[in-house]
Amino acid sequence: DLVIFYNYGDIRHHLIAQLSNINKIPFFFANDTKVKNISAFFYDLNCENSFFQNQIENFLNKKKEPKYLNKSIEYLTENRKKIQTPMNVKDVNLNINLFNFKDEKNLIKTIFRKIKVKNDILDESERISLFRIIKNYIDKKKNIIDMKFYKFDKLENIENFVFLPLQHEPEAMLGICNPIFDNQFETAKILARNLPNNYSLVVKNHPFKYFFRSKKYLNKFKNCPNIKVIDHKVPNELVYNKMKCLISFSGTSIFEAAILKKPAIQIGNLKSMKYLPNIFYLEQLKEIDKIIYKIESNFEKYINSYEYDEKLQYYISAAYETGFYFDKYEDDYRHNKESLEYMWYKYLEEIKKIF
């Protein structure tokens, strides 16, 4: 009668979703709304259908009044002073030391488990050869050294640019939701080539596990005409304030740009943020210049309108009304019964909406 995915981001989910659609069985899974610590349930792989989005439509069509309007206004006010750090990167270290003992401890632990534990019990990420485990450790250390001495382009020296924050990989939103644009370098190269004459493209490594990317990988971008590579330690907020426009595959950066009244162009099929007031969809990379001309013509007037902030407030309020706390969702239910009860109630509440 119903299929529930624990989390979305795997080819198995894609196959099950296809079977569910063929047999007309509803399915849903959790995905973040981009409002800090708030996720919601979505009913299709492109995240286009959900009670979260239905509620936004109700607010826009004046069928319902938002219960959390004041809370959404407070959220906007607070984040316009300083953007809150997303949950998934709040503990990320942007300046890892070469020898920090944690890496060495994890290496020894991984090797020990590899030797002592049966392969079918190991986590998928551990089912690699000892050679690959040691090589990954050495590559990480080499990348950390290379990044400390890498000659990044200086943000203060760059004018009139479009910002493309790189996604970390593997990433479901790059693979399953963006099957055409899953190669970030090729995508960046085409975009840079087709930008209006007075624009350049700026890229920045994702702060999450930035050390997995080598100097050679970043040089591919740096050596490409009209692309600048800035340091991953540069705060996004500084980039947002200086950029003319954002381009993203799906990330939180689109929502953050909306808060700061900056236009955002999204590549790919994901529709979870379709009601944000700053979003533009790009279907053909070579048509990036047309989207930018459209933004230059109309966006500045729109951000000063009452409608812009109202739409954003409705988005945030709907997330609070229909969503749930992500930290409760990812908690260890073996030790935290409160989180278990909370999520059981949220799942039951969602199931009742269907039946």
mmCIF file of C-alpha atoms in Angstrom:
data_model
loop_
_atom_site.group_PDB
_atom_site.id
_atom_site.type_symbol
_atom_site.label_atom_id
_atom_site.label_comp_id
_atom_site.label_asym_id
_atom_site.label_seq_id
_atom_site.Cartn_x
_atom_site.Cartn_y
_atom_site.Cartn_z
ATOM 1 C CA ASP A 1 0.000 0.000 0.000
ATOM 2 C CA LEU A 2 2.891 2.379 0.686
ATOM 3 C CA VAL A 3 6.668 2.554 0.233
ATOM 4 C CA ILE A 4 8.833 4.612 2.591
ATOM 5 C CA PHE A 5 12.467 5.383 1.825
ATOM 6 C CA TYR A 6 14.649 6.096 4.830
ATOM 7 C CA ASN A 7 16.739 8.518 2.831
ATOM 8 C CA TYR A 8 17.077 9.447 -0.819
ATOM 9 C CA GLY A 9 20.295 9.209 -2.741
ATOM 10 C CA ASP A 10 20.768 5.731 -4.153
ATOM 11 C CA ILE A 11 20.112 3.941 -7.440
ATOM 12 C CA ARG A 12 18.073 1.382 -5.453
ATOM 13 C CA HIS A 13 15.648 4.145 -4.491
ATOM 14 C CA HIS A 14 15.361 5.110 -8.134
ATOM 15 C CA LEU A 15 14.472 1.541 -9.141
ATOM 16 C CA ILE A 16 11.945 1.127 -6.314
ATOM 17 C CA ALA A 17 10.388 4.478 -7.252
ATOM 18 C CA GLN A 18 9.910 3.277 -10.837
ATOM 19 C CA LEU A 19 8.259 0.062 -9.631
ATOM 20 C CA SER A 20 6.038 2.087 -7.282
ATOM 21 C CA ASN A 21 4.945 4.347 -10.133
ATOM 22 C CA ILE A 22 4.210 1.393 -12.432
ATOM 23 C CA ASN A 23 2.079 -0.283 -9.737
ATOM 24 C CA LYS A 24 0.538 3.042 -8.632
ATOM 25 C CA ILE A 25 1.837 2.679 -5.086
ATOM 26 C CA PRO A 26 2.595 5.964 -3.272
ATOM 27 C CA PHE A 27 6.084 6.416 -1.858
ATOM 28 C CA PHE A 28 7.743 9.159 0.112
ATOM 29 C CA PHE A 29 11.139 10.001 1.560
ATOM 30 C CA ALA A 30 12.774 12.731 3.594
ATOM 31 C CA ASN A 31 14.677 15.610 2.037
ATOM 32 C CA ASP A 32 15.726 18.943 3.481
ATOM 33 C CA THR A 33 13.747 22.117 2.837
ATOM 34 C CA LYS A 34 16.940 24.239 3.232
ATOM 35 C CA VAL A 35 15.368 25.979 6.247
ATOM 36 C CA LYS A 36 17.880 25.179 8.979
ATOM 37 C CA ASN A 37 17.237 21.817 10.673
ATOM 38 C CA ILE A 38 13.880 21.365 8.896
ATOM 39 C CA SER A 39 13.202 18.494 6.498
ATOM 40 C CA ALA A 40 9.973 17.382 4.832
ATOM 41 C CA PHE A 41 8.583 14.337 3.068
ATOM 42 C CA PHE A 42 8.500 14.323 -0.751
ATOM 43 C CA TYR A 43 6.583 12.043 -3.114
ATOM 44 C CA ASP A 44 8.616 11.982 -6.331
ATOM 45 C CA LEU A 45 12.303 11.807 -7.224
ATOM 46 C CA ASN A 46 12.414 15.403 -8.441
ATOM 47 C CA CYS A 47 10.912 16.585 -5.133
ATOM 48 C CA GLU A 48 8.101 18.363 -6.960
ATOM 49 C CA ASN A 49 5.188 16.925 -4.971
ATOM 50 C CA SER A 50 4.803 17.225 -1.220
ATOM 51 C CA PHE A 51 2.456 18.553 1.439
ATOM 52 C CA PHE A 52 5.161 21.140 2.094
ATOM 53 C CA GLN A 53 4.735 22.561 -1.403
ATOM 54 C CA ASN A 54 0.955 22.174 -1.256
ATOM 55 C CA GLN A 55 0.963 24.371 1.819
ATOM 56 C CA ILE A 56 3.000 27.056 0.036
ATOM 57 C CA GLU A 57 0.406 27.012 -2.755
ATOM 58 C CA ASN A 58 -2.366 27.400 -0.168
ATOM 59 C CA PHE A 59 -0.640 30.473 1.249
ATOM 60 C CA LEU A 60 -0.003 31.989 -2.186
ATOM 61 C CA ASN A 61 -3.624 31.438 -3.228
ATOM 62 C CA LYS A 62 -4.859 32.837 0.112
ATOM 63 C CA LYS A 63 -6.654 29.586 0.954
ATOM 64 C CA LYS A 64 -4.892 29.351 4.316
ATOM 65 C CA GLU A 65 -3.100 31.686 6.696
ATOM 66 C CA PRO A 66 0.462 30.754 7.733
ATOM 67 C CA LYS A 67 0.738 29.849 11.417
ATOM 68 C CA TYR A 68 4.442 30.597 11.625
ATOM 69 C CA LEU A 69 4.542 33.926 9.805
ATOM 70 C CA ASN A 70 6.158 35.776 12.722
ATOM 71 C CA LYS A 71 8.710 32.995 13.139
ATOM 72 C CA SER A 72 9.551 33.161 9.424
ATOM 73 C CA ILE A 73 10.030 36.945 9.642
ATOM 74 C CA GLU A 74 12.360 36.456 12.623
ATOM 75 C CA TYR A 75 14.258 33.780 10.671
ATOM 76 C CA LEU A 76 14.762 36.164 7.745
ATOM 77 C CA THR A 77 15.818 39.056 9.978
ATOM 78 C CA GLU A 78 18.357 36.906 11.814
ATOM 79 C CA ASN A 79 19.802 35.373 8.650
ATOM 80 C CA ARG A 80 20.080 38.699 6.854
ATOM 81 C CA LYS A 81 22.366 39.806 9.662
ATOM 82 C CA LYS A 82 24.395 36.600 9.407
ATOM 83 C CA ILE A 83 23.599 33.441 7.439
ATOM 84 C CA GLN A 84 23.280 30.434 9.755
ATOM 85 C CA THR A 85 25.624 27.533 9.083
ATOM 86 C CA PRO A 86 23.789 24.537 7.539
ATOM 87 C CA MET A 87 23.498 21.431 9.736
ATOM 88 C CA ASN A 88 25.556 19.241 7.395
ATOM 89 C CA VAL A 89 28.641 21.493 7.570
ATOM 90 C CA LYS A 90 28.375 23.001 11.073
ATOM 91 C CA ASP A 91 31.233 20.835 12.402
ATOM 92 C CA VAL A 92 33.381 20.906 9.267
ATOM 93 C CA ASN A 93 37.026 21.826 9.799
ATOM 94 C CA LEU A 94 38.186 24.069 6.941
ATOM 95 C CA ASN A 95 41.830 24.033 7.989
ATOM 96 C CA ILE A 96 42.776 20.459 8.917
ATOM 97 C CA ASN A 97 46.254 19.844 10.287
ATOM 98 C CA LEU A 98 48.464 17.391 8.470
ATOM 99 C CA PHE A 99 48.735 15.127 11.511
ATOM 100 C CA ASN A 100 45.697 15.341 13.767
ATOM 101 C CA PHE A 101 45.632 11.840 15.313
ATOM 102 C CA LYS A 102 41.977 11.422 14.363
ATOM 103 C CA ASP A 103 42.949 10.370 10.837
ATOM 104 C CA GLU A 104 45.606 8.010 12.125
ATOM 105 C CA LYS A 105 43.173 6.517 14.651
ATOM 106 C CA ASN A 106 40.550 5.992 11.918
ATOM 107 C CA LEU A 107 43.138 4.393 9.634
ATOM 108 C CA ILE A 108 44.187 1.858 12.288
ATOM 109 C CA LYS A 109 40.542 1.150 13.152
ATOM 110 C CA THR A 110 39.604 0.648 9.493
ATOM 111 C CA ILE A 111 42.550 -1.709 8.848
ATOM 112 C CA PHE A 112 41.748 -3.687 11.995
ATOM 113 C CA ARG A 113 38.093 -4.076 10.985
ATOM 114 C CA LYS A 114 39.124 -5.042 7.466
ATOM 115 C CA ILE A 115 41.280 -7.870 8.833
ATOM 116 C CA LYS A 116 38.997 -9.078 11.642
ATOM 117 C CA VAL A 117 35.440 -8.544 10.339
ATOM 118 C CA LYS A 118 33.788 -10.525 7.546
ATOM 119 C CA ASN A 119 33.352 -8.579 4.315
ATOM 120 C CA ASP A 120 29.545 -8.993 4.170
ATOM 121 C CA ILE A 121 29.228 -7.364 7.625
ATOM 122 C CA LEU A 122 31.370 -4.358 6.741
ATOM 123 C CA ASP A 123 29.825 -1.100 5.637
ATOM 124 C CA GLU A 124 29.926 -0.595 1.850
ATOM 125 C CA SER A 125 32.538 2.157 2.218
ATOM 126 C CA GLU A 126 34.824 -0.329 4.007
ATOM 127 C CA ARG A 127 34.613 -3.016 1.325
ATOM 128 C CA ILE A 128 37.747 -1.911 -0.433
ATOM 129 C CA SER A 129 41.242 -3.392 -0.528
ATOM 130 C CA LEU A 130 43.879 -2.606 2.090
ATOM 131 C CA PHE A 131 45.894 -0.981 -0.686
ATOM 132 C CA ARG A 132 43.007 1.407 -1.438
ATOM 133 C CA ILE A 133 42.504 2.199 2.276
ATOM 134 C CA ILE A 134 46.157 3.194 2.683
ATOM 135 C CA LYS A 135 46.226 5.034 -0.654
ATOM 136 C CA ASN A 136 43.153 7.095 0.354
ATOM 137 C CA TYR A 137 44.923 8.071 3.581
ATOM 138 C CA ILE A 138 48.078 9.145 1.724
ATOM 139 C CA ASP A 139 46.085 11.025 -0.941
ATOM 140 C CA LYS A 140 44.206 12.937 1.753
ATOM 141 C CA LYS A 141 47.447 14.023 3.410
ATOM 142 C CA LYS A 142 48.917 15.074 0.069
ATOM 143 C CA ASN A 143 45.789 17.082 -0.785
ATOM 144 C CA ILE A 144 45.875 18.840 2.603
ATOM 145 C CA ILE A 145 49.463 19.954 1.922
ATOM 146 C CA ASP A 146 48.655 21.013 -1.646
ATOM 147 C CA MET A 147 45.651 23.086 -0.543
ATOM 148 C CA LYS A 148 47.761 24.968 2.017
ATOM 149 C CA PHE A 149 50.061 26.195 -0.771
ATOM 150 C CA TYR A 150 47.592 26.377 -3.662
ATOM 151 C CA LYS A 151 47.480 29.707 -5.499
ATOM 152 C CA PHE A 152 43.782 30.502 -5.365
ATOM 153 C CA ASP A 153 42.308 33.513 -7.133
ATOM 154 C CA LYS A 154 41.577 36.372 -4.743
ATOM 155 C CA LEU A 155 37.896 37.257 -4.360
ATOM 156 C CA GLU A 156 38.729 40.956 -3.886
ATOM 157 C CA ASN A 157 40.350 41.011 -7.351
ATOM 158 C CA ILE A 158 37.336 39.558 -9.166
ATOM 159 C CA GLU A 159 34.486 41.714 -10.458
ATOM 160 C CA ASN A 160 31.230 40.988 -12.277
ATOM 161 C CA PHE A 161 31.085 37.243 -11.751
ATOM 162 C CA VAL A 162 28.642 34.356 -11.516
ATOM 163 C CA PHE A 163 29.268 31.981 -8.603
ATOM 164 C CA LEU A 164 29.133 28.190 -9.023
ATOM 165 C CA PRO A 165 29.744 26.392 -5.683
ATOM 166 C CA LEU A 166 30.962 22.875 -6.409
ATOM 167 C CA GLN A 167 28.992 19.978 -4.940
ATOM 168 C CA HIS A 168 30.765 17.212 -3.051
ATOM 169 C CA GLU A 169 30.752 13.821 -4.760
ATOM 170 C CA PRO A 170 29.226 11.262 -4.852
ATOM 171 C CA GLU A 171 25.995 13.261 -4.551
ATOM 172 C CA ALA A 172 22.493 12.060 -5.392
ATOM 173 C CA MET A 173 21.461 15.447 -6.724
ATOM 174 C CA LEU A 174 24.332 15.311 -9.211
ATOM 175 C CA GLY A 175 23.753 11.747 -10.333
ATOM 176 C CA ILE A 176 20.084 10.795 -10.244
ATOM 177 C CA CYS A 177 18.505 14.266 -10.371
ATOM 178 C CA ASN A 178 21.053 15.712 -12.822
ATOM 179 C CA PRO A 179 21.931 12.876 -15.218
ATOM 180 C CA ILE A 180 22.823 15.326 -18.008
ATOM 181 C CA PHE A 181 24.873 17.770 -15.909
ATOM 182 C CA ASP A 182 26.619 15.314 -13.564
ATOM 183 C CA ASN A 183 30.135 16.280 -14.705
ATOM 184 C CA GLN A 184 30.848 19.501 -12.814
ATOM 185 C CA PHE A 185 33.957 20.442 -14.766
ATOM 186 C CA GLU A 186 32.304 20.045 -18.173
ATOM 187 C CA THR A 187 29.272 21.973 -16.915
ATOM 188 C CA ALA A 188 31.473 24.817 -15.637
ATOM 189 C CA LYS A 189 33.431 24.915 -18.896
ATOM 190 C CA ILE A 190 30.281 25.269 -21.018
ATOM 191 C CA LEU A 191 28.841 27.917 -18.697
ATOM 192 C CA ALA A 192 32.047 29.965 -18.703
ATOM 193 C CA ARG A 193 32.179 29.831 -22.488
ATOM 194 C CA ASN A 194 28.597 31.096 -22.867
ATOM 195 C CA LEU A 195 28.448 33.829 -20.231
ATOM 196 C CA PRO A 196 27.915 37.397 -21.441
ATOM 197 C CA ASN A 197 31.204 39.082 -22.391
ATOM 198 C CA ASN A 198 31.591 41.068 -19.186
ATOM 199 C CA TYR A 199 31.064 38.088 -16.834
ATOM 200 C CA SER A 200 33.407 35.426 -15.444
ATOM 201 C CA LEU A 201 32.636 32.210 -13.565
ATOM 202 C CA VAL A 202 33.880 31.696 -9.996
ATOM 203 C CA VAL A 203 34.002 28.211 -8.464
ATOM 204 C CA LYS A 204 34.721 27.147 -4.889
ATOM 205 C CA ASN A 205 35.296 23.682 -3.506
ATOM 206 C CA HIS A 206 32.636 22.269 -1.189
ATOM 207 C CA PRO A 207 33.794 22.534 2.448
ATOM 208 C CA PHE A 208 32.622 18.985 3.160
ATOM 209 C CA LYS A 209 35.625 16.687 2.585
ATOM 210 C CA TYR A 210 37.396 19.237 0.401
ATOM 211 C CA PHE A 211 40.585 17.244 0.965
ATOM 212 C CA PHE A 212 39.324 14.487 -1.333
ATOM 213 C CA ARG A 213 39.918 16.758 -4.313
ATOM 214 C CA SER A 214 43.425 17.091 -5.635
ATOM 215 C CA LYS A 215 45.438 20.029 -6.889
ATOM 216 C CA LYS A 216 45.198 18.447 -10.335
ATOM 217 C CA TYR A 217 41.392 18.523 -10.191
ATOM 218 C CA LEU A 218 41.253 22.212 -9.224
ATOM 219 C CA ASN A 219 43.803 23.054 -11.906
ATOM 220 C CA LYS A 220 41.386 21.760 -14.540
ATOM 221 C CA PHE A 221 39.061 24.624 -13.578
ATOM 222 C CA LYS A 222 41.815 27.192 -13.058
ATOM 223 C CA ASN A 223 43.344 26.519 -16.484
ATOM 224 C CA CYS A 224 39.992 26.853 -18.223
ATOM 225 C CA PRO A 225 39.331 30.261 -19.855
ATOM 226 C CA ASN A 226 37.030 32.592 -17.895
ATOM 227 C CA ILE A 227 36.980 30.468 -14.701
ATOM 228 C CA LYS A 228 38.381 31.616 -11.358
ATOM 229 C CA VAL A 229 38.981 29.284 -8.386
ATOM 230 C CA ILE A 230 38.700 30.779 -4.897
ATOM 231 C CA ASP A 231 39.708 29.283 -1.561
ATOM 232 C CA HIS A 232 37.220 26.906 0.098
ATOM 233 C CA LYS A 233 37.813 28.825 3.348
ATOM 234 C CA VAL A 234 36.245 32.009 1.943
ATOM 235 C CA PRO A 235 32.814 32.331 3.631
ATOM 236 C CA ASN A 236 29.930 31.935 1.189
ATOM 237 C CA GLU A 237 28.307 35.083 2.539
ATOM 238 C CA LEU A 238 31.230 37.200 1.297
ATOM 239 C CA VAL A 239 30.845 35.641 -2.139
ATOM 240 C CA TYR A 240 27.051 36.129 -2.168
ATOM 241 C CA ASN A 241 27.384 39.811 -1.362
ATOM 242 C CA LYS A 242 29.784 40.388 -4.248
ATOM 243 C CA MET A 243 28.405 38.045 -6.922
ATOM 244 C CA LYS A 244 25.971 39.113 -9.629
ATOM 245 C CA CYS A 245 24.248 35.753 -9.685
ATOM 246 C CA LEU A 246 24.440 32.203 -8.319
ATOM 247 C CA ILE A 247 24.386 28.980 -10.337
ATOM 248 C CA SER A 248 23.785 25.724 -8.477
ATOM 249 C CA PHE A 249 22.741 22.124 -9.028
ATOM 250 C CA SER A 250 20.492 22.037 -5.947
ATOM 251 C CA GLY A 251 22.326 23.200 -2.846
ATOM 252 C CA THR A 252 21.462 25.249 0.218
ATOM 253 C CA SER A 253 23.227 28.153 -1.487
ATOM 254 C CA ILE A 254 20.038 28.824 -3.526
ATOM 255 C CA PHE A 255 18.016 29.341 -0.347
ATOM 256 C CA GLU A 256 20.775 31.452 1.217
ATOM 257 C CA ALA A 257 20.899 33.598 -1.917
ATOM 258 C CA ALA A 258 17.119 34.084 -1.681
ATOM 259 C CA ILE A 259 17.484 35.413 1.863
ATOM 260 C CA LEU A 260 20.110 37.913 0.698
ATOM 261 C CA LYS A 261 17.988 38.888 -2.330
ATOM 262 C CA LYS A 262 20.394 37.489 -4.890
ATOM 263 C CA PRO A 263 19.237 35.708 -8.068
ATOM 264 C CA ALA A 264 19.914 31.979 -8.366
ATOM 265 C CA ILE A 265 19.956 29.836 -11.499
ATOM 266 C CA GLN A 266 19.351 26.129 -10.927
ATOM 267 C CA ILE A 267 20.627 23.399 -13.223
ATOM 268 C CA GLY A 268 18.839 20.059 -13.391
ATOM 269 C CA ASN A 269 15.508 18.485 -12.486
ATOM 270 C CA LEU A 270 15.174 19.122 -8.752
ATOM 271 C CA LYS A 271 12.047 21.121 -7.900
ATOM 272 C CA SER A 272 12.059 21.197 -4.084
ATOM 273 C CA MET A 273 12.806 24.958 -4.108
ATOM 274 C CA LYS A 274 10.566 25.930 -7.016
ATOM 275 C CA TYR A 275 8.594 28.432 -4.892
ATOM 276 C CA LEU A 276 11.601 30.481 -3.832
ATOM 277 C CA PRO A 277 11.300 34.020 -5.244
ATOM 278 C CA ASN A 278 14.869 34.179 -6.599
ATOM 279 C CA ILE A 279 15.006 30.967 -8.620
ATOM 280 C CA PHE A 280 15.432 30.628 -12.388
ATOM 281 C CA TYR A 281 15.695 27.265 -14.163
ATOM 282 C CA LEU A 282 18.317 26.620 -16.832
ATOM 283 C CA GLU A 283 17.538 23.743 -19.201
ATOM 284 C CA GLN A 284 20.201 24.417 -21.835
ATOM 285 C CA LEU A 285 23.649 25.447 -20.578
ATOM 286 C CA LYS A 286 24.334 27.442 -23.735
ATOM 287 C CA GLU A 287 21.362 29.680 -22.937
ATOM 288 C CA ILE A 288 22.880 31.014 -19.722
ATOM 289 C CA ASP A 289 23.323 34.453 -21.331
ATOM 290 C CA LYS A 290 19.553 34.742 -21.955
ATOM 291 C CA ILE A 291 18.763 33.991 -18.290
ATOM 292 C CA ILE A 292 21.311 36.566 -17.119
ATOM 293 C CA TYR A 293 19.891 39.237 -19.443
ATOM 294 C CA LYS A 294 16.439 38.459 -18.023
ATOM 295 C CA ILE A 295 17.782 38.843 -14.474
ATOM 296 C CA GLU A 296 19.499 42.120 -15.341
ATOM 297 C CA SER A 297 16.251 43.493 -16.754
ATOM 298 C CA ASN A 298 13.749 42.570 -14.037
ATOM 299 C CA PHE A 299 15.216 41.179 -10.819
ATOM 300 C CA GLU A 300 16.370 44.431 -9.174
ATOM 301 C CA LYS A 301 12.810 45.807 -9.168
ATOM 302 C CA TYR A 302 11.328 42.542 -7.935
ATOM 303 C CA ILE A 303 13.512 42.210 -4.810
ATOM 304 C CA ASN A 304 12.222 45.526 -3.503
ATOM 305 C CA SER A 305 8.584 44.460 -3.839
ATOM 306 C CA TYR A 306 6.328 43.237 -1.030
ATOM 307 C CA GLU A 307 5.692 40.067 -3.038
ATOM 308 C CA TYR A 308 9.342 38.942 -2.837
ATOM 309 C CA ASP A 309 9.559 38.783 0.954
ATOM 310 C CA GLU A 310 5.997 37.477 1.248
ATOM 311 C CA LYS A 311 6.836 34.502 -0.962
ATOM 312 C CA LEU A 312 9.946 33.772 1.075
ATOM 313 C CA GLN A 313 8.023 34.036 4.347
ATOM 314 C CA TYR A 314 5.403 31.601 3.032
ATOM 315 C CA TYR A 315 8.166 29.146 2.061
ATOM 316 C CA ILE A 316 9.735 29.217 5.543
ATOM 317 C CA SER A 317 6.375 29.081 7.338
ATOM 318 C CA ALA A 318 5.252 26.064 5.278
ATOM 319 C CA ALA A 319 8.492 24.269 6.179
ATOM 320 C CA TYR A 320 7.810 24.773 9.892
ATOM 321 C CA GLU A 321 4.173 23.695 9.552
ATOM 322 C CA THR A 322 4.639 20.530 7.506
ATOM 323 C CA GLY A 323 8.247 19.548 8.200
ATOM 324 C CA PHE A 324 10.181 17.974 11.054
ATOM 325 C CA TYR A 325 13.499 18.461 12.828
ATOM 326 C CA PHE A 326 16.362 16.887 10.896
ATOM 327 C CA ASP A 327 18.500 16.296 14.012
ATOM 328 C CA LYS A 328 15.671 14.152 15.396
ATOM 329 C CA TYR A 329 15.478 12.261 12.108
ATOM 330 C CA GLU A 330 19.175 11.320 12.062
ATOM 331 C CA ASP A 331 19.425 10.618 15.798
ATOM 332 C CA ASP A 332 20.394 7.198 17.190
ATOM 333 C CA TYR A 333 17.011 5.792 18.225
ATOM 334 C CA ARG A 334 18.661 3.039 20.265
ATOM 335 C CA HIS A 335 19.751 5.649 22.788
ATOM 336 C CA ASN A 336 17.272 8.490 22.323
ATOM 337 C CA LYS A 337 13.690 7.327 22.783
ATOM 338 C CA GLU A 338 12.413 10.893 22.637
ATOM 339 C CA SER A 339 13.625 11.235 19.040
ATOM 340 C CA LEU A 340 12.150 7.824 18.229
ATOM 341 C CA GLU A 341 8.724 8.861 19.523
ATOM 342 C CA TYR A 342 8.957 12.198 17.720
ATOM 343 C CA MET A 343 9.737 10.628 14.331
ATOM 344 C CA TRP A 344 7.163 7.864 14.811
ATOM 345 C CA TYR A 345 4.546 10.561 15.322
ATOM 346 C CA LYS A 346 5.750 12.468 12.213
ATOM 347 C CA TYR A 347 5.640 9.320 10.052
ATOM 348 C CA LEU A 348 2.194 8.410 11.371
ATOM 349 C CA GLU A 349 0.981 11.951 10.729
ATOM 350 C CA GLU A 350 2.232 11.763 7.120
ATOM 351 C CA ILE A 351 0.677 8.332 6.528
ATOM 352 C CA LYS A 352 -2.719 9.600 7.744
ATOM 353 C CA LYS A 353 -2.544 12.383 5.155
ATOM 354 C CA ILE A 354 -2.341 9.745 2.408
ATOM 355 C CA PHE A 355 -5.047 7.384 3.634
#
